[in-house]
Coordinates of C-alpha atoms in Angstrom, one line a residue:
M1 CA 17.1 -3.4 -11.9
S2 CA 15.4 -2.1 -8.8
V3 CA 15.9 -3.8 -5.4
P4 CA 12.8 -5.7 -4.1
S5 CA 11.2 -4.2 -1.0
D6 CA 11.1 -6.1 2.3
T7 CA 7.4 -6.8 1.7
E8 CA 8.0 -8.2 -1.8
T9 CA 10.9 -10.4 -0.5
A10 CA 8.8 -11.7 2.4
A11 CA 6.0 -12.7 0.0
A12 CA 8.4 -14.5 -2.4
N13 CA 10.1 -16.3 0.4
A14 CA 6.8 -17.4 1.9
I15 CA 5.5 -18.8 -1.4
C16 CA 8.7 -20.6 -2.1
A17 CA 8.6 -22.2 1.4
V18 CA 5.1 -23.6 0.6
V19 CA 5.4 -24.7 -3.1
E20 CA 8.4 -25.9 -5.1
V21 CA 9.6 -23.1 -7.3
T22 CA 12.3 -23.9 -9.9
H23 CA 12.8 -20.4 -11.0
C24 CA 11.8 -17.0 -9.6
E25 CA 12.3 -13.8 -11.6
R26 CA 11.6 -10.2 -10.6
L27 CA 9.6 -8.4 -13.3
E28 CA 10.4 -4.8 -14.2
P29 CA 7.8 -2.4 -15.6
R30 CA 8.2 -1.5 -19.3
G31 CA 7.6 2.2 -19.5
H32 CA 4.2 3.1 -18.1
V33 CA 2.8 -0.5 -18.4
K34 CA 2.5 -2.0 -14.9
T35 CA 3.7 -5.5 -14.3
P36 CA 3.4 -8.0 -11.4
D37 CA 6.3 -8.2 -9.0
W38 CA 7.4 -11.8 -9.6
R39 CA 7.2 -14.5 -12.2
M40 CA 7.6 -18.0 -10.7
V41 CA 8.0 -21.3 -12.6
L42 CA 6.6 -24.2 -10.5
A43 CA 7.9 -27.7 -10.4
D44 CA 4.9 -28.9 -12.5
G45 CA 5.8 -26.5 -15.3
R46 CA 3.1 -24.0 -14.6
M47 CA 4.0 -20.3 -14.5
A48 CA 2.6 -18.0 -11.8
D49 CA 2.8 -14.2 -11.9
V50 CA 2.7 -12.8 -8.4
E51 CA 1.6 -9.3 -7.5
V52 CA 2.5 -8.3 -3.9
T53 CA 0.9 -5.7 -1.7
G54 CA 1.4 -4.8 1.9
C55 CA -1.0 -4.0 4.7
T56 CA 1.6 -3.5 7.4
D57 CA 0.5 -0.6 9.6
G58 CA 3.8 0.1 11.3
D59 CA 2.3 1.9 14.3
S60 CA -0.3 -0.9 15.0
A61 CA 2.3 -3.6 14.4
A62 CA 4.7 -2.0 16.9
F63 CA 1.8 -1.5 19.4
F64 CA 0.8 -5.2 19.3
A65 CA 4.4 -6.4 19.3
A66 CA 5.2 -4.4 22.5
F67 CA 2.7 -6.5 24.4
H68 CA 3.7 -9.9 23.0
E69 CA 6.6 -12.3 23.3
R70 CA 8.3 -13.5 20.1
D71 CA 6.1 -16.6 20.1
G72 CA 2.9 -14.5 20.0
T73 CA 1.9 -15.0 23.7
L74 CA 1.0 -12.0 25.8
R75 CA 3.8 -10.6 28.0
S76 CA 3.5 -10.7 31.8
W77 CA 5.1 -8.0 33.9
E78 CA 5.9 -9.1 37.5
D79 CA 6.2 -6.5 40.2
E80 CA 6.9 -7.0 43.9
R81 CA 4.3 -4.3 44.8
L82 CA 1.6 -6.8 43.7
S83 CA 0.4 -10.0 45.2
W84 CA -2.3 -10.7 42.6
M85 CA -2.4 -11.5 38.9
W86 CA -4.2 -8.9 36.9
D87 CA -5.5 -8.9 33.3
V88 CA -6.0 -5.5 31.8
V89 CA -7.1 -4.6 28.2
V90 CA -5.5 -1.5 26.6
I91 CA -7.8 0.0 23.9
D92 CA -5.8 2.4 21.8
R93 CA -7.4 4.2 18.8
D94 CA -4.1 5.9 17.7
P95 CA -1.1 3.8 18.8
G96 CA 1.5 5.9 17.0
F97 CA 0.4 9.2 18.6
N98 CA -0.2 7.7 22.1
K99 CA 3.1 5.9 22.1
K100 CA 4.8 9.4 22.1
R101 CA 2.7 10.9 24.9
R102 CA 2.6 7.8 27.1
P103 CA 5.2 5.2 26.4
L104 CA 4.6 1.6 27.5
K105 CA 6.9 2.0 30.5
K106 CA 4.9 5.0 31.8
L107 CA 1.6 3.3 31.1
L108 CA 2.7 0.2 33.0
E109 CA 3.9 2.2 36.0
G110 CA 0.6 3.9 36.2
V111 CA -1.3 0.6 36.0
V112 CA 0.9 -1.1 38.6
S113 CA 0.7 1.9 41.0
S114 CA -3.1 2.0 40.8
L115 CA -3.4 -1.8 41.3
A116 CA -1.0 -1.7 44.3
T117 CA -3.3 0.9 45.9
V118 CA -6.3 -1.3 45.3
E119 CA -4.6 -4.4 46.7
K120 CA -3.8 -2.5 50.0
M121 CA -7.5 -1.9 50.5
G122 CA -8.3 -5.7 50.3
G123 CA -11.7 -7.2 49.7
T124 CA -13.0 -10.0 47.5
P125 CA -11.6 -10.5 44.0
E126 CA -14.9 -9.0 42.6
Q127 CA -14.6 -5.9 44.9
M128 CA -11.0 -5.5 43.9
E129 CA -11.9 -5.7 40.2
S130 CA -14.5 -3.0 40.6
R131 CA -12.2 -0.8 42.6
A132 CA -9.4 -1.2 40.0
Q133 CA -11.7 0.0 37.3
E134 CA -12.6 3.0 39.4
A135 CA -8.9 3.6 39.9
F136 CA -8.3 3.6 36.2
D137 CA -11.1 6.1 35.8
G138 CA -9.6 8.3 38.5
S139 CA -11.1 8.1 42.0
T140 CA -10.7 9.0 45.7
F141 CA -10.9 5.9 48.0
V142 CA -11.9 6.2 51.6
S143 CA -10.4 3.6 54.0
R144 CA -10.5 3.2 57.8
T145 CA -7.0 3.0 59.2
S146 CA -8.3 2.9 62.8
D147 CA -11.5 3.1 64.8
T148 CA -11.3 6.9 64.7
T149 CA -9.3 7.6 61.5
L150 CA -10.3 7.7 57.9
T151 CA -7.8 7.9 55.1
L152 CA -8.4 9.4 51.7
T153 CA -6.4 8.1 48.8
N154 CA -6.4 9.9 45.5
V155 CA -5.7 7.8 42.4
P156 CA -4.9 9.8 39.2
R157 CA -7.0 9.1 36.2
L158 CA -5.3 6.8 33.6
Q159 CA -7.9 7.0 30.9
I160 CA -7.1 9.3 27.9
D161 CA -10.3 10.7 26.4
D162 CA -9.3 12.3 23.1
G163 CA -11.7 11.2 20.5
K164 CA -9.9 9.3 17.7
R165 CA -6.7 9.4 19.8
S166 CA -8.2 7.9 22.9
Q167 CA -6.5 5.2 25.0
H168 CA -8.7 3.4 27.6
L169 CA -8.0 0.7 30.2
R170 CA -10.5 -2.0 31.1
L171 CA -10.3 -4.9 33.5
S172 CA -11.0 -8.2 31.8
G173 CA -11.8 -10.1 34.9
A174 CA -11.3 -10.5 38.7
P175 CA -7.7 -10.8 39.8
K176 CA -6.2 -14.1 41.1
P177 CA -4.0 -14.4 44.2
V178 CA -0.5 -15.6 43.6
G179 CA 1.4 -14.8 46.8
H180 CA 3.0 -11.8 48.5
G181 CA 5.2 -9.8 46.2
R182 CA 4.7 -12.3 43.3
G183 CA 2.0 -10.5 41.5
S184 CA 1.9 -9.5 37.9
V185 CA 0.1 -7.6 35.2
V186 CA -0.8 -8.8 31.7
L187 CA -1.8 -6.1 29.3
A188 CA -3.8 -7.2 26.2
P189 CA -3.8 -4.7 23.3
M190 CA -7.0 -3.8 21.5
G191 CA -6.8 -1.5 18.5
G192 CA -9.6 0.8 17.5
A193 CA -13.3 0.1 17.3
E194 CA -13.0 -3.3 15.7
G195 CA -11.2 -4.6 18.7
F196 CA -9.2 -7.6 19.7
A197 CA -11.7 -10.4 19.2
G198 CA -12.5 -12.1 15.9
Y199 CA -10.6 -11.6 12.6
Q200 CA -12.7 -8.9 11.0
A201 CA -9.7 -6.6 10.5
L202 CA -7.9 -9.4 8.7
V203 CA -10.8 -10.1 6.4
S204 CA -11.3 -6.4 5.7
E205 CA -7.6 -5.7 4.9
V206 CA -7.3 -8.7 2.6
Q207 CA -10.6 -8.1 0.8
D208 CA -9.7 -4.4 0.3
A209 CA -6.3 -5.4 -1.2
I210 CA -8.0 -7.9 -3.5
D211 CA -10.5 -5.3 -4.7
R212 CA -7.8 -2.7 -5.2
K213 CA -5.6 -4.9 -7.2
T214 CA -8.4 -6.4 -9.2
N215 CA -9.5 -2.9 -10.3
R216 CA -6.0 -2.1 -11.5
R217 CA -5.9 -5.3 -13.7
Q218 CA -2.1 -5.4 -13.7
M219 CA -2.1 -9.1 -14.6
D220 CA -4.2 -9.1 -17.7
G221 CA -1.2 -10.2 -19.7
A222 CA -0.2 -13.0 -17.4
P223 CA 0.6 -16.1 -19.5
D224 CA -0.7 -18.6 -16.9
L225 CA -1.6 -18.2 -13.3
K226 CA -2.4 -14.9 -11.6
W227 CA -1.5 -14.9 -7.8
L228 CA -1.9 -12.1 -5.3
A229 CA 0.2 -12.0 -2.1
V230 CA -1.0 -9.8 0.7
V231 CA 1.5 -9.2 3.5
V232 CA -0.3 -8.2 6.7
G233 CA 0.9 -6.6 9.9
G234 CA -0.7 -4.4 12.6
I235 CA -4.1 -5.6 13.9
A236 CA -4.7 -7.8 10.8
G237 CA -1.3 -9.4 11.3
F238 CA -2.0 -10.1 14.9
Q239 CA -5.3 -11.7 14.1
L240 CA -3.7 -13.9 11.4
R241 CA -1.1 -15.2 13.9
H242 CA -3.6 -15.5 16.8
Y243 CA -6.1 -17.6 14.9
F244 CA -3.9 -19.4 12.3
G245 CA -0.3 -19.1 13.5
P246 CA 2.0 -21.7 15.0
G247 CA 1.4 -20.4 18.5
S248 CA -2.4 -20.4 18.2
P249 CA -4.4 -22.5 20.6
Y250 CA -6.3 -23.8 17.6
Y251 CA -3.2 -25.6 16.5
D252 CA -2.3 -27.0 19.9
P253 CA -3.2 -30.7 19.9
A254 CA -3.7 -30.6 23.7
A255 CA -6.3 -27.8 23.4
Q256 CA -8.5 -29.9 21.0
M257 CA -10.0 -26.7 19.5
Q258 CA -11.4 -26.6 15.9
P259 CA -9.4 -24.2 13.7
P260 CA -11.8 -21.3 12.6
A261 CA -13.1 -21.1 9.1
L262 CA -12.1 -17.9 7.3
D263 CA -15.3 -16.4 6.0
G264 CA -15.8 -13.1 4.1
I265 CA -13.1 -13.2 1.5
S266 CA -13.9 -13.7 -2.2
F267 CA -12.2 -13.1 -5.5
S268 CA -12.6 -14.0 -9.2
Y269 CA -9.7 -12.2 -11.0
F270 CA -6.9 -14.1 -9.2
H271 CA -6.4 -17.8 -9.3
E272 CA -5.0 -17.8 -5.7
V273 CA -4.5 -15.3 -2.9
W274 CA -1.7 -15.7 -0.4
V275 CA -2.0 -14.1 3.0
V276 CA 1.4 -13.8 4.6
S277 CA 2.2 -12.6 8.1
A278 CA 4.8 -9.8 8.4
H279 CA 6.7 -12.2 10.7
G280 CA 6.8 -14.7 7.8
D281 CA 5.8 -17.6 10.0
V282 CA 2.2 -18.2 8.8
V283 CA 0.8 -18.3 5.3
L284 CA -2.8 -18.8 4.2
R285 CA -3.2 -20.1 0.6
L286 CA -6.7 -19.2 -0.7
S287 CA -8.1 -20.8 -3.8
D288 CA -11.5 -21.5 -5.5
G289 CA -12.4 -17.9 -5.1
G290 CA -11.7 -17.9 -1.4
R291 CA -13.7 -21.1 -0.6
T292 CA -10.6 -23.2 0.0
V293 CA -8.1 -22.2 2.6
A294 CA -4.8 -24.0 3.4
V295 CA -2.8 -23.0 6.5
N296 CA 1.0 -23.3 6.4
H297 CA 3.4 -22.7 9.2
I298 CA 7.0 -21.8 8.3
P299 CA 9.9 -22.0 10.7
V300 CA 11.7 -18.7 11.0

């Protein structure tokens, strides 16, 4: 019997954490006939065949993970060269390639060095925001060090313009003063053109998986329930955890924010679709063709 993949195991563990399963059996293909990955017997006697698929873009997953703490919050890098708190968006169209030519440590050093130069020039927060963006774009700043002396400061360009392998930096707002030598930088990742906001990447990944598995019709012989489990990582996984995960502001009682509706996913071949984070801490259980969504948080 073949050994289940990490993705298959993660899906089975997530489902068993949400519903009571009395028996779970891994199914093996018979010759050229494809079978689902798992057969589960539920506590109410029903039988669910589960097909598992993964959408875990390793490069994107590593890219997003590098900028976040384990609880899903953005990391903050303190540096004694800074006295302000800066928020910078990193837009990376090819995380795997750019990680090799500019590791995060090198990127962070370039950002901090540029911002330190901007802080020395002073000005209002809005002026500093504008100058910081100029610094990222590569610029020469002119400052007056005395009544008779002007100083030119050259700041190397940090933007990488390389078509589908570009990496760009954008300020997401004016900096905030926090005290001499107590400044910091928060880098927020944004992957590709679909960006950081919303959950379109999540919807697209899940719907593509549904359509792909529906066309293969591997579960035509299922004796009872047909379930699809989609394990997501990368941008889609980040969006799943950001909007629906245990660290999401939408599930913080103090924030008093309404959890978002998940629109754009539909299916008819499967009875239920399970969307599982690669971290295993959040599961969406979709039923009624996608019209009903139950959110489950699992301790890990």
